[in-house]
Short mmCIF file of C-alpha atoms and ligand atoms in Angstrom, two decimals:
data_model
loop_
_atom_site.label_atom_id
_atom_site.label_comp_id
_atom_site.label_asym_id
_atom_site.label_seq_id
_atom_site.Cartn_x
_atom_site.Cartn_y
_atom_site.Cartn_z
CA MET A 6 -24.07 -45.79 57.91
CA THR A 7 -23.25 -42.51 59.58
CA LYS A 8 -19.26 -43.23 58.55
CA PHE A 9 -19.60 -44.37 55.13
CA ILE A 10 -21.43 -41.06 54.32
CA LEU A 11 -18.63 -38.79 56.42
CA GLY A 12 -16.02 -40.65 54.35
CA LEU A 13 -17.33 -40.48 51.30
CA ILE A 14 -18.08 -36.78 51.91
CA LEU A 15 -14.45 -36.25 53.40
CA GLY A 16 -13.11 -38.18 50.15
CA LEU A 17 -15.13 -35.21 48.38
CA LEU A 18 -13.76 -33.02 49.48
CA ILE A 19 -9.50 -33.91 49.58
CA LEU A 20 -9.38 -34.21 46.49
CA PRO A 21 -10.33 -31.63 44.80
CA ALA A 22 -7.93 -30.01 47.94
CA VAL A 23 -4.61 -31.96 46.35
CA VAL A 24 -6.05 -30.59 43.18
CA TRP A 25 -6.04 -27.07 44.24
CA GLY A 26 -3.34 -27.05 46.34
CA TYR A 27 -1.06 -28.75 43.49
CA PHE A 28 -1.84 -25.76 41.12
CA ARG A 29 -0.91 -23.01 43.82
CA PHE A 30 1.78 -24.03 45.61
CA GLY A 31 2.76 -27.35 43.97
CA HIS A 32 5.94 -26.76 40.86
CA PRO A 33 3.04 -27.21 37.51
CA PRO A 34 5.16 -26.93 33.87
CA VAL A 35 4.53 -23.01 33.67
CA ALA A 36 7.89 -22.70 31.35
CA VAL A 37 9.00 -24.17 28.62
CA ALA A 38 11.25 -25.94 29.76
CA ASP A 39 9.64 -27.62 32.14
CA ARG A 40 8.46 -31.53 33.04
CA PRO A 41 5.64 -32.49 30.92
CA PHE A 42 2.90 -32.45 33.05
CA PRO A 43 1.77 -37.00 34.12
CA PHE A 44 -0.11 -37.90 31.43
CA GLU A 45 0.56 -34.77 29.55
CA LYS A 46 1.81 -36.89 25.75
CA ASP A 47 -1.24 -39.27 26.32
CA ILE A 48 -4.28 -37.10 27.27
CA VAL A 49 -3.47 -34.40 24.04
CA ARG A 50 -1.92 -36.84 21.62
CA GLU A 51 -4.69 -39.48 21.78
CA PRO A 52 -7.61 -36.79 20.77
CA LEU A 53 -5.59 -34.65 18.39
CA HIS A 54 -4.57 -38.51 16.85
CA ALA A 55 -9.17 -39.23 16.72
CA ARG A 56 -10.30 -36.10 15.79
CA ILE A 57 -7.34 -36.11 12.69
CA ASP A 58 -8.66 -39.69 11.88
CA ARG A 59 -12.94 -38.34 11.83
CA GLU A 60 -11.74 -35.21 9.84
CA MET A 61 -9.19 -35.29 7.45
CA PRO A 62 -9.56 -35.21 3.62
CA ALA A 63 -9.37 -38.59 2.04
CA SER A 64 -7.27 -36.63 -0.63
CA ALA A 65 -5.95 -33.16 -2.16
CA PRO A 66 -7.85 -31.21 -4.70
CA ILE A 67 -4.80 -30.07 -6.35
CA THR A 68 -1.57 -31.97 -7.97
CA ALA A 69 1.98 -31.65 -7.74
CA THR A 70 2.27 -29.53 -10.14
CA PRO A 71 5.58 -26.47 -10.60
CA GLU A 72 3.20 -24.48 -9.96
CA ASN A 73 1.38 -25.11 -7.16
CA LEU A 74 4.36 -25.85 -5.71
CA LEU A 75 5.89 -22.87 -6.01
CA ALA A 76 3.02 -21.46 -4.43
CA GLY A 77 3.11 -23.75 -1.65
CA ALA A 78 6.94 -22.57 -1.01
CA GLU A 79 6.21 -19.13 -1.59
CA VAL A 80 3.50 -19.92 1.90
CA TYR A 81 5.78 -21.45 3.25
CA ARG A 82 8.60 -19.19 2.87
CA GLU A 83 5.79 -16.34 4.37
CA GLN A 84 3.90 -18.76 7.17
CA CYS A 85 5.60 -21.12 8.51
CA ALA A 86 9.47 -20.97 7.95
CA SER A 87 9.89 -18.66 10.76
CA CYS A 88 8.79 -22.06 13.61
CA HIS A 89 10.51 -24.45 10.93
CA GLY A 90 12.72 -23.71 9.19
CA LEU A 91 14.13 -23.77 5.71
CA PRO A 92 16.17 -26.61 4.39
CA GLN A 93 19.67 -25.59 5.03
CA ARG A 94 18.26 -22.75 8.17
CA ASN A 95 16.37 -23.63 10.93
CA SER A 96 13.89 -21.36 13.00
CA PRO A 97 16.17 -19.72 15.72
CA PHE A 98 13.34 -20.58 18.30
CA ALA A 99 11.67 -23.39 17.61
CA ALA A 100 14.07 -24.89 19.70
CA HIS A 101 13.12 -23.15 22.72
CA MET A 102 8.84 -23.78 22.66
CA TYR A 103 6.99 -26.05 24.36
CA PRO A 104 5.94 -28.61 21.95
CA ARG A 105 8.83 -27.79 20.08
CA ALA A 106 8.20 -26.90 16.39
CA PRO A 107 9.77 -29.15 14.03
CA GLN A 108 11.40 -28.22 11.06
CA LEU A 109 10.30 -30.20 8.40
CA TRP A 110 12.89 -30.07 6.06
CA VAL A 111 15.16 -32.37 7.85
CA TRP A 112 15.42 -36.51 7.35
CA HIS A 113 14.50 -37.88 10.11
CA ARG A 114 14.75 -41.52 8.36
CA VAL A 115 15.78 -42.61 4.05
CA GLY A 116 13.09 -41.66 2.81
CA VAL A 117 11.07 -39.64 5.56
CA ILE A 118 11.67 -35.55 5.40
CA GLY A 119 9.67 -33.90 7.77
CA VAL A 120 6.51 -34.33 7.33
CA ASN A 121 6.17 -36.60 4.25
CA ASP A 122 5.33 -39.78 5.28
CA ASP A 123 2.23 -37.98 7.32
CA PRO A 124 -1.91 -38.04 4.46
CA VAL A 125 -0.88 -34.95 2.82
CA GLY A 126 -5.06 -34.45 4.17
CA GLU A 127 -3.59 -34.69 7.83
CA THR A 128 -1.23 -31.75 7.09
CA TYR A 129 -3.72 -30.61 5.75
CA TRP A 130 -5.74 -30.61 9.00
CA LYS A 131 -3.15 -29.47 10.90
CA ILE A 132 -2.62 -26.11 9.05
CA ASP A 133 -6.54 -24.98 8.35
CA ASN A 134 -7.75 -25.94 12.09
CA GLY A 135 -3.94 -25.53 13.92
CA ILE A 136 -2.83 -27.41 17.24
CA ARG A 137 -4.42 -26.12 20.65
CA LEU A 138 -2.33 -24.97 23.07
CA THR A 139 0.65 -25.33 20.64
CA GLY A 140 2.22 -23.23 18.98
CA MET A 141 1.22 -24.19 15.83
CA PRO A 142 -1.15 -21.45 14.59
CA SER A 143 -4.99 -21.98 12.84
CA PHE A 144 -4.71 -20.49 9.04
CA SER A 145 -8.12 -20.73 8.18
CA LYS A 146 -8.49 -16.11 8.44
CA VAL A 147 -5.65 -16.50 7.10
CA LEU A 148 -5.11 -18.78 4.12
CA ASN A 149 -7.86 -19.38 0.94
CA GLN A 150 -8.45 -22.96 1.37
CA THR A 151 -6.40 -23.72 -2.36
CA GLN A 152 -3.14 -21.86 -1.07
CA MET A 153 -3.17 -24.54 2.31
CA TRP A 154 -3.73 -26.96 0.24
CA GLN A 155 -0.01 -25.48 -1.84
CA VAL A 156 1.45 -25.62 1.27
CA ALA A 157 0.59 -29.41 1.83
CA VAL A 158 1.40 -31.03 -1.18
CA LEU A 159 4.54 -29.17 -1.05
CA LEU A 160 5.33 -30.91 2.42
CA LYS A 161 4.07 -33.89 1.02
CA ASN A 162 6.67 -33.55 -1.94
CA ALA A 163 9.31 -32.69 0.22
CA GLY A 164 11.57 -35.99 -0.28
CA THR A 165 10.83 -35.52 -4.29
CA THR A 166 12.82 -33.90 -6.60
CA LEU A 167 11.29 -30.65 -6.37
CA PRO A 168 11.19 -27.89 -9.57
CA ASP A 169 14.86 -25.19 -9.43
CA GLY A 170 12.26 -21.99 -8.73
CA VAL A 171 10.99 -24.66 -5.72
CA VAL A 172 14.68 -25.16 -4.56
CA LYS A 173 16.10 -21.59 -4.70
CA LEU A 174 13.04 -19.97 -3.43
CA LEU A 175 13.73 -22.35 -0.53
CA ASN A 176 17.64 -21.79 -0.05
CA GLN A 177 17.14 -18.58 0.13
CA PRO A 178 17.23 -16.76 4.04
CA LEU A 179 14.52 -14.99 5.15
CA VAL A 180 14.98 -11.55 5.63
CA PHE A 181 13.01 -10.33 8.25
CA ASN A 182 12.38 -6.10 8.30
CA PRO A 183 12.37 -4.42 10.95
CA PRO A 184 8.48 -1.98 10.46
CA GLY A 185 9.09 1.68 9.14
CA GLU A 186 11.75 0.27 6.79
CA ASN A 187 11.92 -0.54 2.84
CA GLN A 188 9.38 2.49 2.55
C1 HEC B 15 4.27 -19.25 15.64
C2 HEC B 15 4.70 -21.32 15.33
C3 HEC B 15 4.42 -21.84 14.28
C4 HEC B 15 4.36 -21.17 12.93
C5 HEC B 15 3.73 -19.88 12.12
C6 HEC B 15 3.55 -22.81 11.73
N1 HEC B 15 4.00 -23.64 12.29
FE1 HEC B 15 3.19 -25.04 12.45
N2 HEC B 15 3.55 -25.75 14.19
C7 HEC B 15 4.29 -25.10 15.30
C8 HEC B 15 4.45 -26.43 16.10
C9 HEC B 15 4.81 -25.33 18.06
C10 HEC B 15 4.33 -27.71 15.96
C11 HEC B 15 4.26 -28.70 17.42
C12 HEC B 15 3.09 -29.04 17.81
C13 HEC B 15 2.62 -30.47 18.38
O1 HEC B 15 3.81 -30.92 18.82
O2 HEC B 15 1.74 -31.27 18.03
C14 HEC B 15 4.09 -27.28 15.15
C15 HEC B 15 3.67 -28.43 14.10
C16 HEC B 15 2.90 -28.78 12.93
C17 HEC B 15 2.77 -29.84 12.16
C18 HEC B 15 3.25 -31.18 12.69
C19 HEC B 15 4.49 -31.59 12.96
C20 HEC B 15 4.09 -33.02 12.79
O3 HEC B 15 5.41 -33.81 13.44
O4 HEC B 15 2.98 -33.97 12.60
C21 HEC B 15 2.98 -29.48 10.58
C22 HEC B 15 2.69 -29.28 9.72
C23 HEC B 15 2.88 -27.76 10.75
N3 HEC B 15 3.21 -27.41 12.07
C24 HEC B 15 2.77 -27.52 9.75
C25 HEC B 15 2.70 -25.58 9.70
C26 HEC B 15 2.43 -24.77 8.43
C27 HEC B 15 2.88 -25.74 7.12
C28 HEC B 15 2.80 -23.59 8.86
C29 HEC B 15 2.84 -22.60 7.66
C30 HEC B 15 1.50 -22.36 6.46
C31 HEC B 15 2.98 -23.77 9.89
N4 HEC B 15 3.20 -24.93 10.25
C32 HEC B 15 2.80 -22.95 10.53
C33 HEC B 15 5.22 -24.06 15.67
C34 HEC B 15 4.21 -22.86 13.51
#
């Protein structure tokens, strides 16, 4: 019995010591290019999907009118394109983030461009809440609900023939003005 208790106490001490040692002297991933943690994907992705499935709105309260698509494209250029790119331009740094920011205007396979295969409510949830421990920000304090729906509806319709004005806007390169210029 004493041996068992001694073993138990030792066991209880050794595990935290090993974990502490790993974080202190090991090489846990901290740089973008480091290899992922063991089980990192399972630990992070599964709960995210479960949560989104539970909470995402079933459908969009707005439809893909030319006005909504245009407003969505304006929001997209201002708030999203720097990370997620434009149809003809990749973000310079998206591939050097961990996790990387996916190009949302690239065809993955026939019929699938960016996230148009995700339910519109799932994309809305991601814009609204952001994705923790990634570079994906929460826009709930930056955009209003209509704007978040407009950009979600735009991404849902990325594979359709978009109105000319929307295509033109999305094809214009981004201009980064250093502070102080153009005043
Ligand atoms: C600072 C960079 C950054 C900005 C700005 C940003 N995102 Fe993201 N976004 C990310 C990253 C990084 C991920 C990948 C997260 C992951 O792997 O889970 C992501 C993921 C996503 C996803 C999920 C992609 C997928 O394959 O499931 C969607 C949808 C998305 N972002 C939409 C947007 C929209 C819309 C905006 C603008 C309102 C935006 N993002 C702004 C960095 C950004």
